[in-house]
Amino acid sequence: MTDMSYLDGNMLDGPLRELFAVDLSSATGRCDSCGTLGPVAGLHVFSHAPGLVGRCPACSEVMLRLVRAPDRAWLDLRGTTFLQVPMPLDQPHPRPL
Amino acid sequence: MAAPTTDRVAGPLTWRVARLVERRTETPTAQTLVLEVPGWPGHVAGQHVDVRLTAPDGYQAARSYSLAGPPDGDRIALTVQKVPDGEVSPYLIDVYGAGDPVEVRGPVGGWFVWRTEETAPVLLVAGGSGVVPLMAMIRARRDAGSRVPFRLIYSVRTPADVIYADELRRRARDDQGLDVAYVYTREAPEGWRGEPHRVGLADVNTHGWPADLEPLCYVCGPTGFVETVADLLVGLGHQTRRVKTERFGPTG
Ligand SMILES: Cc1cc2nc3c(=O)[nH]c(=O)nc-3n(C[C@H](O)[C@H](O)[C@H](O)COP(=O)(O)OP(=O)(O)OC[C@H]3O[C@@H](n4cnc5c(N)ncnc54)[C@H](O)[C@@H]3O)c2cc1C
Ligand SMILES: [Zn+2]
């Protein structure tokens, strides 16, 4: 890619921690478009679009979009098949009741 | 050093009010700001904070700044390079005064970090102010008494642009197993071998680790610099997931 106006997924951690209790930059995401697995920290983040747009470093498709208004946030993850989030060992493992 | 916080389920982040307690000049355009942040939870080398300014009319601007060293109780250090036409960095360098409040959120970023338990050799490649989180790793290594071999390749425009110049000179001498190599892009000091140039394959080859050693590589600086160096490293056979990057923004 020749456009150098992006940052990387590391910078998403602050904005995403407004929504989530865990660090998502070390979570692994799978691109819905090309199937590449990689850390959220590795996304190419464009911050001059309305909100923050995270693109797959392999195929450049949008995997994540976060738009923040004073009283709400929109998180669009439709370009992501899943996010695998490392959890601390001392969390009780969820099991069926 | 306080316990790492990023692996914990810590709850949503909140903005805290920080105050300037000390300012150090690093270069004509970069300064280290020591902030007091009551209740600072500790952090790991490589993490950053988001800094938020609020104008009297309520307008807000937030930017990310790397933590420059291990935590010291409630004190954290940031090193800010002035981007002349910027919104936030000129304020922090020229206007922000002792005792003034600023809002800080963090620590954030759990990927671009070096933990003192790591045993793999480390290659650090910095462009300009990209040295800040890498210096935090060098300082954390020293504090922990780690023997892990570190190499730093530091690209700057001229000798006067070297941030932490004295400390790097001292540590390269005293911290066993730390090598520092410089690349000058515009003007080299007397006696430096070669002509000023941008970091290239030869620099990474000469001053880095062979890919067979499976080092951890951390590359930080302007976006174009990071792109170039990360591509060189991957081209030299380093695994993508062992090449961690942090892009600071547009230009060089
Ligand atoms: C995770 C992370 C960590 C960072 N850590 C540090 C740090 O430790 N020290 C530090 O000094 N900066 C750091 N930065 C960069 C910092 O967040 C700001 O981008 C920088 O201070 C410029 O902000 P500004 O408001 O002064 O300029 P802006 O108002 O944002 O930009 C003004 C002009 O400068 C350009 N510009 C923006 N950012 C940069 C840049 N970094 N270099 C060159 N031109 C730029 C813009 O395109 C624009 O033309 C980090 C960035 C990230 C994402
Ligand atoms: Zn993809």
XYZ file of N, CA and C and ligand atoms in Angstrom, chain A residues 30-36 55-61 63 79, ligand 2:
49
model
N -9.992 -12.449 12.746
C -9.943 -13.098 11.446
C -10.699 -12.251 10.441
N -10.014 -11.931 9.334
C -10.623 -11.112 8.294
C -11.690 -11.905 7.564
N -12.881 -11.343 7.491
C -14.000 -12.025 6.853
C -13.797 -12.112 5.345
N -12.984 -11.206 4.807
C -12.815 -11.164 3.372
C -11.764 -12.155 2.873
N -10.581 -12.176 3.511
C -9.506 -13.040 2.998
C -9.097 -14.128 3.968
N -9.644 -14.123 5.186
C -9.368 -15.202 6.122
C -8.090 -15.044 6.923
N -7.340 -13.974 6.681
C -6.089 -13.791 7.423
C -6.364 -13.597 8.911
N -8.391 -1.537 8.838
C -8.375 -2.380 7.644
C -7.424 -3.556 7.814
N -7.758 -4.660 7.154
C -6.921 -5.859 7.141
C -5.587 -5.514 6.476
N -4.444 -5.829 7.126
C -3.159 -5.498 6.516
C -2.877 -6.334 5.272
N -3.562 -7.467 5.113
C -3.309 -8.320 3.954
C -4.129 -7.886 2.738
N -5.430 -7.655 2.903
C -6.266 -7.385 1.728
C -6.888 -5.988 1.754
N -6.646 -5.211 2.802
C -7.155 -3.839 2.965
C -8.663 -3.706 3.113
N -9.383 -4.808 3.258
C -10.826 -4.658 3.508
C -11.052 -4.136 4.931
N -12.213 -4.161 8.501
C -12.566 -5.194 9.484
C -13.306 -4.597 10.677
N -16.741 -6.893 9.036
C -15.636 -7.455 8.256
C -14.759 -8.423 9.043
Zn -8.177 -9.515 4.683
